[in-house]
Amino acid sequence: MTQVKATNIHYHEGNITRDERWKALGVKGATMWFTGLSACGKSTIACALEQALVNQKVPCYRLDGDNIRFGLNKNLGFSAADREENIRRIGEVSKLFADAGILTLSSFISPYTKDRDAARAMHKDAGIDFIEVFVDTPIEVCEKRDPKGLYKKARAGEIKGFTGIDDPYEAPTNAELIIKTAEHDLEACVKQCLDCLAKRGLISLA
Ligand code: ADP
């Protein structure tokens, strides 16, 4: 549980509402949250989706696990407490980006249900759409792909607490979208995301 340390703080409202901002800018913010095992395809899909959206001039931005650990979360490791704080911060950052009117594509293993649910809850409280995308790729397939050689290292005991090997992955039970990359190619997976966004009125299909 995150300790609140600051006292005597007051929320300062702006002069315009979110709706006014979105209408004036012609945008709609939301968070699409990709979760799944390492190498399941989160980043690959988010990158291709980002490209497709930018081509349609939809303001969007990708927040990616490793990238965020180079900066904002460089002081966090992979213990359960650090993973929780990692996801809490990303949840908050995603919410801010979405509030600004950006379609935010957040791809993080985010293995624990309670941390994903906390990210979902902070969006719900703020009235911002949160679309959980479970990139559901069997671990055998992820391990065979192993683009970064991480499964090999984890099996050799060189990485401790690796999700799916010696740390749990709690599969979502209420995801808005389930993508099976072992059965569909990248293009089809991106199409599934675009269809989902269109169905929710967040984009119009090109
Ligand atoms: P993650 O971000 O989940 O760790 P990556 O996107 O880095 O995973 O790696 C996924 C690997 O799976 C890449 O090498 C990618 O080319 C491959 N892959 C094969 N089929 C698909 C697919 N349908 N969708 C996404 N990635 C796929």
PDB file of C-alpha atoms and ligand atoms in Angstrom:
ATOM      1  CA  MET A   1       0.000   0.000   0.000  1.00  0.00           C
ATOM      2  CA  THR A   2       1.447   3.377  -1.023  1.00  0.00           C
ATOM      3  CA  GLN A   3       2.020   5.694   1.898  1.00  0.00           C
ATOM      4  CA  VAL A   4       0.705   9.222   1.459  1.00  0.00           C
ATOM      5  CA  LYS A   5       3.410  11.547   2.746  1.00  0.00           C
ATOM      6  CA  ALA A   6       2.315  15.028   1.697  1.00  0.00           C
ATOM      7  CA  THR A   7       0.059  17.097   3.916  1.00  0.00           C
ATOM      8  CA  ASN A   8      -1.642  20.449   3.330  1.00  0.00           C
ATOM      9  CA  ILE A   9      -2.151  19.806  -0.383  1.00  0.00           C
ATOM     10  CA  HIS A  10      -5.235  20.926  -2.290  1.00  0.00           C
ATOM     11  CA  TYR A  11      -6.369  19.899  -5.766  1.00  0.00           C
ATOM     12  CA  HIS A  12      -6.315  22.942  -8.047  1.00  0.00           C
ATOM     13  CA  GLU A  13      -8.961  22.796 -10.795  1.00  0.00           C
ATOM     14  CA  GLY A  14      -8.158  24.384 -14.174  1.00  0.00           C
ATOM     15  CA  ASN A  15     -10.305  26.893 -16.058  1.00  0.00           C
ATOM     16  CA  ILE A  16     -11.525  24.351 -18.622  1.00  0.00           C
ATOM     17  CA  THR A  17     -13.093  20.928 -18.251  1.00  0.00           C
ATOM     18  CA  ARG A  18     -11.777  17.754 -19.855  1.00  0.00           C
ATOM     19  CA  ASP A  19     -14.732  17.754 -22.251  1.00  0.00           C
ATOM     20  CA  GLU A  20     -13.987  21.307 -23.313  1.00  0.00           C
ATOM     21  CA  ARG A  21     -10.349  20.390 -23.936  1.00  0.00           C
ATOM     22  CA  TRP A  22     -11.193  17.240 -25.910  1.00  0.00           C
ATOM     23  CA  LYS A  23     -13.864  18.998 -27.983  1.00  0.00           C
ATOM     24  CA  ALA A  24     -11.645  21.976 -28.773  1.00  0.00           C
ATOM     25  CA  LEU A  25      -8.756  19.733 -29.780  1.00  0.00           C
ATOM     26  CA  GLY A  26     -10.952  17.116 -31.528  1.00  0.00           C
ATOM     27  CA  VAL A  27      -9.491  14.253 -29.492  1.00  0.00           C
ATOM     28  CA  LYS A  28     -10.645  11.469 -27.169  1.00  0.00           C
ATOM     29  CA  GLY A  29      -8.292  10.048 -24.590  1.00  0.00           C
ATOM     30  CA  ALA A  30      -8.333   6.515 -23.187  1.00  0.00           C
ATOM     31  CA  THR A  31      -5.905   3.893 -21.971  1.00  0.00           C
ATOM     32  CA  MET A  32      -5.403   0.593 -23.768  1.00  0.00           C
ATOM     33  CA  TRP A  33      -3.525  -1.598 -21.304  1.00  0.00           C
ATOM     34  CA  PHE A  34      -1.653  -4.581 -22.762  1.00  0.00           C
ATOM     35  CA  THR A  35      -0.825  -7.345 -20.306  1.00  0.00           C
ATOM     36  CA  GLY A  36       0.794 -10.739 -20.848  1.00  0.00           C
ATOM     37  CA  LEU A  37       3.945 -12.793 -20.447  1.00  0.00           C
ATOM     38  CA  SER A  38       7.327 -11.565 -21.644  1.00  0.00           C
ATOM     39  CA  ALA A  39       7.535 -12.083 -25.434  1.00  0.00           C
ATOM     40  CA  CYS A  40       3.773 -12.581 -25.766  1.00  0.00           C
ATOM     41  CA  GLY A  41       3.711  -9.678 -28.257  1.00  0.00           C
ATOM     42  CA  LYS A  42       2.637  -6.631 -26.235  1.00  0.00           C
ATOM     43  CA  SER A  43       5.297  -4.244 -27.541  1.00  0.00           C
ATOM     44  CA  THR A  44       5.139  -5.508 -31.118  1.00  0.00           C
ATOM     45  CA  ILE A  45       1.376  -5.008 -31.257  1.00  0.00           C
ATOM     46  CA  ALA A  46       1.498  -1.636 -29.463  1.00  0.00           C
ATOM     47  CA  CYS A  47       4.183  -0.363 -31.889  1.00  0.00           C
ATOM     48  CA  ALA A  48       2.220  -1.430 -34.972  1.00  0.00           C
ATOM     49  CA  LEU A  49      -1.006  -0.065 -33.513  1.00  0.00           C
ATOM     50  CA  GLU A  50       0.670   3.252 -32.706  1.00  0.00           C
ATOM     51  CA  GLN A  51       1.864   3.489 -36.304  1.00  0.00           C
ATOM     52  CA  ALA A  52      -1.619   2.709 -37.653  1.00  0.00           C
ATOM     53  CA  LEU A  53      -3.197   5.326 -35.367  1.00  0.00           C
ATOM     54  CA  VAL A  54      -0.645   8.031 -36.177  1.00  0.00           C
ATOM     55  CA  ASN A  55      -1.223   7.359 -39.886  1.00  0.00           C
ATOM     56  CA  GLN A  56      -4.876   8.175 -39.178  1.00  0.00           C
ATOM     57  CA  LYS A  57      -3.775  11.290 -37.285  1.00  0.00           C
ATOM     58  CA  VAL A  58      -5.057   9.954 -33.962  1.00  0.00           C
ATOM     59  CA  PRO A  59      -3.000  11.427 -31.109  1.00  0.00           C
ATOM     60  CA  CYS A  60      -1.573   8.433 -29.301  1.00  0.00           C
ATOM     61  CA  TYR A  61       1.482   7.513 -27.279  1.00  0.00           C
ATOM     62  CA  ARG A  62       3.106   4.273 -26.212  1.00  0.00           C
ATOM     63  CA  LEU A  63       4.310   3.617 -22.689  1.00  0.00           C
ATOM     64  CA  ASP A  64       6.471   0.496 -22.605  1.00  0.00           C
ATOM     65  CA  GLY A  65       7.788  -1.576 -19.699  1.00  0.00           C
ATOM     66  CA  ASP A  66      11.520  -1.489 -20.327  1.00  0.00           C
ATOM     67  CA  ASN A  67      11.505   2.123 -21.589  1.00  0.00           C
ATOM     68  CA  ILE A  68       9.855   3.429 -18.442  1.00  0.00           C
ATOM     69  CA  ARG A  69      12.421   1.606 -16.316  1.00  0.00           C
ATOM     70  CA  PHE A  70      15.182   3.679 -17.968  1.00  0.00           C
ATOM     71  CA  GLY A  71      13.670   6.880 -16.580  1.00  0.00           C
ATOM     72  CA  LEU A  72      10.631   7.396 -14.361  1.00  0.00           C
ATOM     73  CA  ASN A  73      10.958   3.968 -12.731  1.00  0.00           C
ATOM     74  CA  LYS A  74      14.727   3.489 -12.793  1.00  0.00           C
ATOM     75  CA  ASN A  75      14.730   3.108  -9.018  1.00  0.00           C
ATOM     76  CA  LEU A  76      12.441   0.034  -9.129  1.00  0.00           C
ATOM     77  CA  GLY A  77      13.327  -3.651  -9.507  1.00  0.00           C
ATOM     78  CA  PHE A  78      11.215  -6.765  -9.892  1.00  0.00           C
ATOM     79  CA  SER A  79      10.231  -7.618  -6.309  1.00  0.00           C
ATOM     80  CA  ALA A  80       6.473  -7.833  -5.702  1.00  0.00           C
ATOM     81  CA  ALA A  81       6.553  -4.413  -3.955  1.00  0.00           C
ATOM     82  CA  ASP A  82       8.528  -2.795  -6.795  1.00  0.00           C
ATOM     83  CA  ARG A  83       6.292  -4.363  -9.432  1.00  0.00           C
ATOM     84  CA  GLU A  84       3.288  -2.935  -7.583  1.00  0.00           C
ATOM     85  CA  GLU A  85       4.843   0.553  -7.462  1.00  0.00           C
ATOM     86  CA  ASN A  86       5.883   0.247 -11.123  1.00  0.00           C
ATOM     87  CA  ILE A  87       2.304  -0.421 -12.185  1.00  0.00           C
ATOM     88  CA  ARG A  88       0.864   2.196  -9.816  1.00  0.00           C
ATOM     89  CA  ARG A  89       3.036   4.914 -11.362  1.00  0.00           C
ATOM     90  CA  ILE A  90       2.294   3.747 -14.902  1.00  0.00           C
ATOM     91  CA  GLY A  91      -1.419   3.661 -14.101  1.00  0.00           C
ATOM     92  CA  GLU A  92      -1.228   7.267 -12.914  1.00  0.00           C
ATOM     93  CA  VAL A  93       0.854   8.391 -15.909  1.00  0.00           C
ATOM     94  CA  SER A  94      -1.493   6.610 -18.342  1.00  0.00           C
ATOM     95  CA  LYS A  95      -4.445   8.345 -16.712  1.00  0.00           C
ATOM     96  CA  LEU A  96      -2.786  11.749 -17.098  1.00  0.00           C
ATOM     97  CA  PHE A  97      -1.929  11.121 -20.763  1.00  0.00           C
ATOM     98  CA  ALA A  98      -5.472   9.915 -21.437  1.00  0.00           C
ATOM     99  CA  ASP A  99      -6.910  12.926 -19.595  1.00  0.00           C
ATOM    100  CA  ALA A 100      -4.836  15.144 -21.892  1.00  0.00           C
ATOM    101  CA  GLY A 101      -6.652  13.533 -24.851  1.00  0.00           C
ATOM    102  CA  ILE A 102      -4.080  10.950 -25.915  1.00  0.00           C
ATOM    103  CA  LEU A 103      -4.915   7.352 -26.792  1.00  0.00           C
ATOM    104  CA  THR A 104      -2.387   5.796 -24.462  1.00  0.00           C
ATOM    105  CA  LEU A 105      -0.993   2.351 -25.264  1.00  0.00           C
ATOM    106  CA  SER A 106       0.526   0.936 -22.102  1.00  0.00           C
ATOM    107  CA  SER A 107       2.353  -2.366 -22.469  1.00  0.00           C
ATOM    108  CA  PHE A 108       3.527  -3.915 -19.252  1.00  0.00           C
ATOM    109  CA  ILE A 109       3.667  -7.542 -18.150  1.00  0.00           C
ATOM    110  CA  SER A 110       1.642  -6.360 -15.109  1.00  0.00           C
ATOM    111  CA  PRO A 111       1.394  -9.917 -13.774  1.00  0.00           C
ATOM    112  CA  TYR A 112      -0.724  -9.307 -10.666  1.00  0.00           C
ATOM    113  CA  THR A 113      -4.496  -8.898 -10.899  1.00  0.00           C
ATOM    114  CA  LYS A 114      -4.689  -6.508  -7.962  1.00  0.00           C
ATOM    115  CA  ASP A 115      -2.206  -4.084  -9.573  1.00  0.00           C
ATOM    116  CA  ARG A 116      -4.061  -4.116 -12.926  1.00  0.00           C
ATOM    117  CA  ASP A 117      -7.348  -3.684 -11.081  1.00  0.00           C
ATOM    118  CA  ALA A 118      -5.877  -0.706  -9.221  1.00  0.00           C
ATOM    119  CA  ALA A 119      -4.924   0.889 -12.558  1.00  0.00           C
ATOM    120  CA  ARG A 120      -8.450   0.170 -13.817  1.00  0.00           C
ATOM    121  CA  ALA A 121      -9.994   1.675 -10.665  1.00  0.00           C
ATOM    122  CA  MET A 122      -7.983   4.916 -10.873  1.00  0.00           C
ATOM    123  CA  HIS A 123      -9.236   5.364 -14.466  1.00  0.00           C
ATOM    124  CA  LYS A 124     -12.809   4.570 -13.473  1.00  0.00           C
ATOM    125  CA  ASP A 125     -12.671   7.094 -10.625  1.00  0.00           C
ATOM    126  CA  ALA A 126     -11.455   9.712 -13.112  1.00  0.00           C
ATOM    127  CA  GLY A 127     -14.174   8.775 -15.672  1.00  0.00           C
ATOM    128  CA  ILE A 128     -11.611   7.662 -18.253  1.00  0.00           C
ATOM    129  CA  ASP A 129     -11.999   4.586 -20.468  1.00  0.00           C
ATOM    130  CA  PHE A 130      -9.657   1.690 -19.555  1.00  0.00           C
ATOM    131  CA  ILE A 131      -9.403  -1.148 -22.038  1.00  0.00           C
ATOM    132  CA  GLU A 132      -7.543  -4.171 -20.726  1.00  0.00           C
ATOM    133  CA  VAL A 133      -6.030  -6.246 -23.524  1.00  0.00           C
ATOM    134  CA  PHE A 134      -4.868  -9.721 -22.552  1.00  0.00           C
ATOM    135  CA  VAL A 135      -2.207 -10.800 -25.032  1.00  0.00           C
ATOM    136  CA  ASP A 136      -2.816 -14.469 -24.454  1.00  0.00           C
ATOM    137  CA  THR A 137       0.176 -16.372 -25.819  1.00  0.00           C
ATOM    138  CA  PRO A 138       1.069 -19.766 -24.317  1.00  0.00           C
ATOM    139  CA  ILE A 139       4.324 -19.722 -22.369  1.00  0.00           C
ATOM    140  CA  GLU A 140       5.753 -22.463 -24.617  1.00  0.00           C
ATOM    141  CA  VAL A 141       5.357 -20.118 -27.607  1.00  0.00           C
ATOM    142  CA  CYS A 142       6.841 -17.131 -25.702  1.00  0.00           C
ATOM    143  CA  GLU A 143       9.761 -19.257 -24.581  1.00  0.00           C
ATOM    144  CA  LYS A 144      10.412 -20.496 -28.097  1.00  0.00           C
ATOM    145  CA  ARG A 145      10.382 -16.903 -29.434  1.00  0.00           C
ATOM    146  CA  ASP A 146      12.547 -15.558 -26.587  1.00  0.00           C
ATOM    147  CA  PRO A 147      13.597 -12.436 -28.595  1.00  0.00           C
ATOM    148  CA  LYS A 148      15.703 -11.069 -25.732  1.00  0.00           C
ATOM    149  CA  GLY A 149      17.060 -14.426 -24.497  1.00  0.00           C
ATOM    150  CA  LEU A 150      15.416 -13.835 -21.122  1.00  0.00           C
ATOM    151  CA  TYR A 151      13.679 -17.214 -20.777  1.00  0.00           C
ATOM    152  CA  LYS A 152      16.999 -18.924 -21.431  1.00  0.00           C
ATOM    153  CA  LYS A 153      18.634 -16.885 -18.671  1.00  0.00           C
ATOM    154  CA  ALA A 154      15.695 -17.503 -16.299  1.00  0.00           C
ATOM    155  CA  ARG A 155      15.842 -21.281 -16.918  1.00  0.00           C
ATOM    156  CA  ALA A 156      19.577 -21.171 -16.228  1.00  0.00           C
ATOM    157  CA  GLY A 157      18.850 -19.436 -12.907  1.00  0.00           C
ATOM    158  CA  GLU A 158      20.563 -16.238 -14.047  1.00  0.00           C
ATOM    159  CA  ILE A 159      17.361 -14.192 -13.607  1.00  0.00           C
ATOM    160  CA  LYS A 160      15.368 -14.695 -10.435  1.00  0.00           C
ATOM    161  CA  GLY A 161      11.643 -13.972 -10.110  1.00  0.00           C
ATOM    162  CA  PHE A 162      10.945 -14.187 -13.836  1.00  0.00           C
ATOM    163  CA  THR A 163       7.235 -14.070 -14.671  1.00  0.00           C
ATOM    164  CA  GLY A 164       5.937 -17.458 -15.786  1.00  0.00           C
ATOM    165  CA  ILE A 165       9.047 -19.306 -14.575  1.00  0.00           C
ATOM    166  CA  ASP A 166       9.511 -18.596 -10.870  1.00  0.00           C
ATOM    167  CA  ASP A 167       7.089 -15.695 -10.430  1.00  0.00           C
ATOM    168  CA  PRO A 168       3.360 -15.958 -11.120  1.00  0.00           C
ATOM    169  CA  TYR A 169       1.353 -14.481 -13.995  1.00  0.00           C
ATOM    170  CA  GLU A 170      -2.273 -14.038 -12.986  1.00  0.00           C
ATOM    171  CA  ALA A 171      -4.269 -14.128 -16.218  1.00  0.00           C
ATOM    172  CA  PRO A 172      -7.055 -11.520 -16.505  1.00  0.00           C
ATOM    173  CA  THR A 173     -10.603 -12.769 -16.124  1.00  0.00           C
ATOM    174  CA  ASN A 174     -12.374  -9.568 -17.183  1.00  0.00           C
ATOM    175  CA  ALA A 175     -10.267  -8.225 -20.068  1.00  0.00           C
ATOM    176  CA  GLU A 176     -12.114  -6.150 -22.668  1.00  0.00           C
ATOM    177  CA  LEU A 177     -10.087  -7.819 -25.428  1.00  0.00           C
ATOM    178  CA  ILE A 178      -8.190 -11.111 -25.723  1.00  0.00           C
ATOM    179  CA  ILE A 179      -5.590 -11.446 -28.449  1.00  0.00           C
ATOM    180  CA  LYS A 180      -4.105 -14.794 -29.412  1.00  0.00           C
ATOM    181  CA  THR A 181      -0.832 -14.156 -31.208  1.00  0.00           C
ATOM    182  CA  ALA A 182      -0.100 -17.850 -31.660  1.00  0.00           C
ATOM    183  CA  GLU A 183      -3.207 -18.076 -33.867  1.00  0.00           C
ATOM    184  CA  HIS A 184      -3.283 -14.697 -35.656  1.00  0.00           C
ATOM    185  CA  ASP A 185      -0.581 -12.713 -37.409  1.00  0.00           C
ATOM    186  CA  LEU A 186       0.423  -9.198 -36.343  1.00  0.00           C
ATOM    187  CA  GLU A 187      -1.836  -7.468 -38.869  1.00  0.00           C
ATOM    188  CA  ALA A 188      -4.886  -9.360 -37.600  1.00  0.00           C
ATOM    189  CA  CYS A 189      -3.971  -8.570 -33.978  1.00  0.00           C
ATOM    190  CA  VAL A 190      -3.706  -4.838 -34.780  1.00  0.00           C
ATOM    191  CA  LYS A 191      -7.048  -5.007 -36.607  1.00  0.00           C
ATOM    192  CA  GLN A 192      -8.639  -6.489 -33.474  1.00  0.00           C
ATOM    193  CA  CYS A 193      -7.383  -3.482 -31.468  1.00  0.00           C
ATOM    194  CA  LEU A 194      -8.585  -0.962 -34.061  1.00  0.00           C
ATOM    195  CA  ASP A 195     -12.015  -2.629 -34.194  1.00  0.00           C
ATOM    196  CA  CYS A 196     -12.225  -2.531 -30.406  1.00  0.00           C
ATOM    197  CA  LEU A 197     -11.349   1.199 -30.325  1.00  0.00           C
ATOM    198  CA  ALA A 198     -13.868   1.938 -33.089  1.00  0.00           C
ATOM    199  CA  LYS A 199     -16.597  -0.008 -31.292  1.00  0.00           C
ATOM    200  CA  ARG A 200     -16.058   2.129 -28.205  1.00  0.00           C
ATOM    201  CA  GLY A 201     -16.330   5.322 -30.265  1.00  0.00           C
ATOM    202  CA  LEU A 202     -12.698   6.278 -29.638  1.00  0.00           C
ATOM    203  CA  ILE A 203     -11.668   6.279 -33.315  1.00  0.00           C
ATOM    204  CA  SER A 204     -13.406   5.974 -36.641  1.00  0.00           C
ATOM    205  CA  LEU A 205     -12.118   3.251 -38.938  1.00  0.00           C
ATOM    206  CA  ALA A 206     -10.101   4.534 -41.930  1.00  0.00           C
TER     207      ALA A 206
HETATM  208  P1  ADP B   1       6.528  -8.397 -25.167  1.00  0.00           P
HETATM  209  O1  ADP B   1       6.472  -6.916 -25.401  1.00  0.00           O
HETATM  210  O2  ADP B   1       5.200  -8.988 -24.819  1.00  0.00           O
HETATM  211  O3  ADP B   1       7.610  -8.813 -24.235  1.00  0.00           O
HETATM  212  P2  ADP B   1       7.624  -8.495 -27.836  1.00  0.00           P
HETATM  213  O4  ADP B   1       6.627  -7.718 -28.631  1.00  0.00           O
HETATM  214  O5  ADP B   1       8.889  -7.818 -27.416  1.00  0.00           O
HETATM  215  O6  ADP B   1       6.873  -9.106 -26.568  1.00  0.00           O
HETATM  216  O7  ADP B   1       8.044  -9.825 -28.614  1.00  0.00           O
HETATM  217  C1  ADP B   1       7.074 -10.640 -29.255  1.00  0.00           C
HETATM  218  C2  ADP B   1       7.746 -11.505 -30.313  1.00  0.00           C
HETATM  219  O8  ADP B   1       6.732 -12.310 -30.913  1.00  0.00           O
HETATM  220  C3  ADP B   1       8.372 -10.670 -31.421  1.00  0.00           C
HETATM  221  O9  ADP B   1       9.574 -11.273 -31.807  1.00  0.00           O
HETATM  222  C4  ADP B   1       7.313 -10.753 -32.554  1.00  0.00           C
HETATM  223  O10 ADP B   1       7.876 -10.637 -33.829  1.00  0.00           O
HETATM  224  C5  ADP B   1       6.754 -12.162 -32.326  1.00  0.00           C
HETATM  225  N1  ADP B   1       5.370 -12.363 -32.851  1.00  0.00           N
HETATM  226  C6  ADP B   1       4.983 -13.400 -33.637  1.00  0.00           C
HETATM  227  N2  ADP B   1       3.691 -13.315 -33.958  1.00  0.00           N
HETATM  228  C7  ADP B   1       3.214 -12.192 -33.368  1.00  0.00           C
HETATM  229  C8  ADP B   1       1.932 -11.567 -33.341  1.00  0.00           C
HETATM  230  N3  ADP B   1       0.881 -12.074 -33.982  1.00  0.00           N
HETATM  231  N4  ADP B   1       1.795 -10.439 -32.629  1.00  0.00           N
HETATM  232  C9  ADP B   1       2.855  -9.914 -31.957  1.00  0.00           C
HETATM  233  N5  ADP B   1       4.096 -10.453 -31.948  1.00  0.00           N
HETATM  234  C10 ADP B   1       4.293 -11.588 -32.648  1.00  0.00           C
END
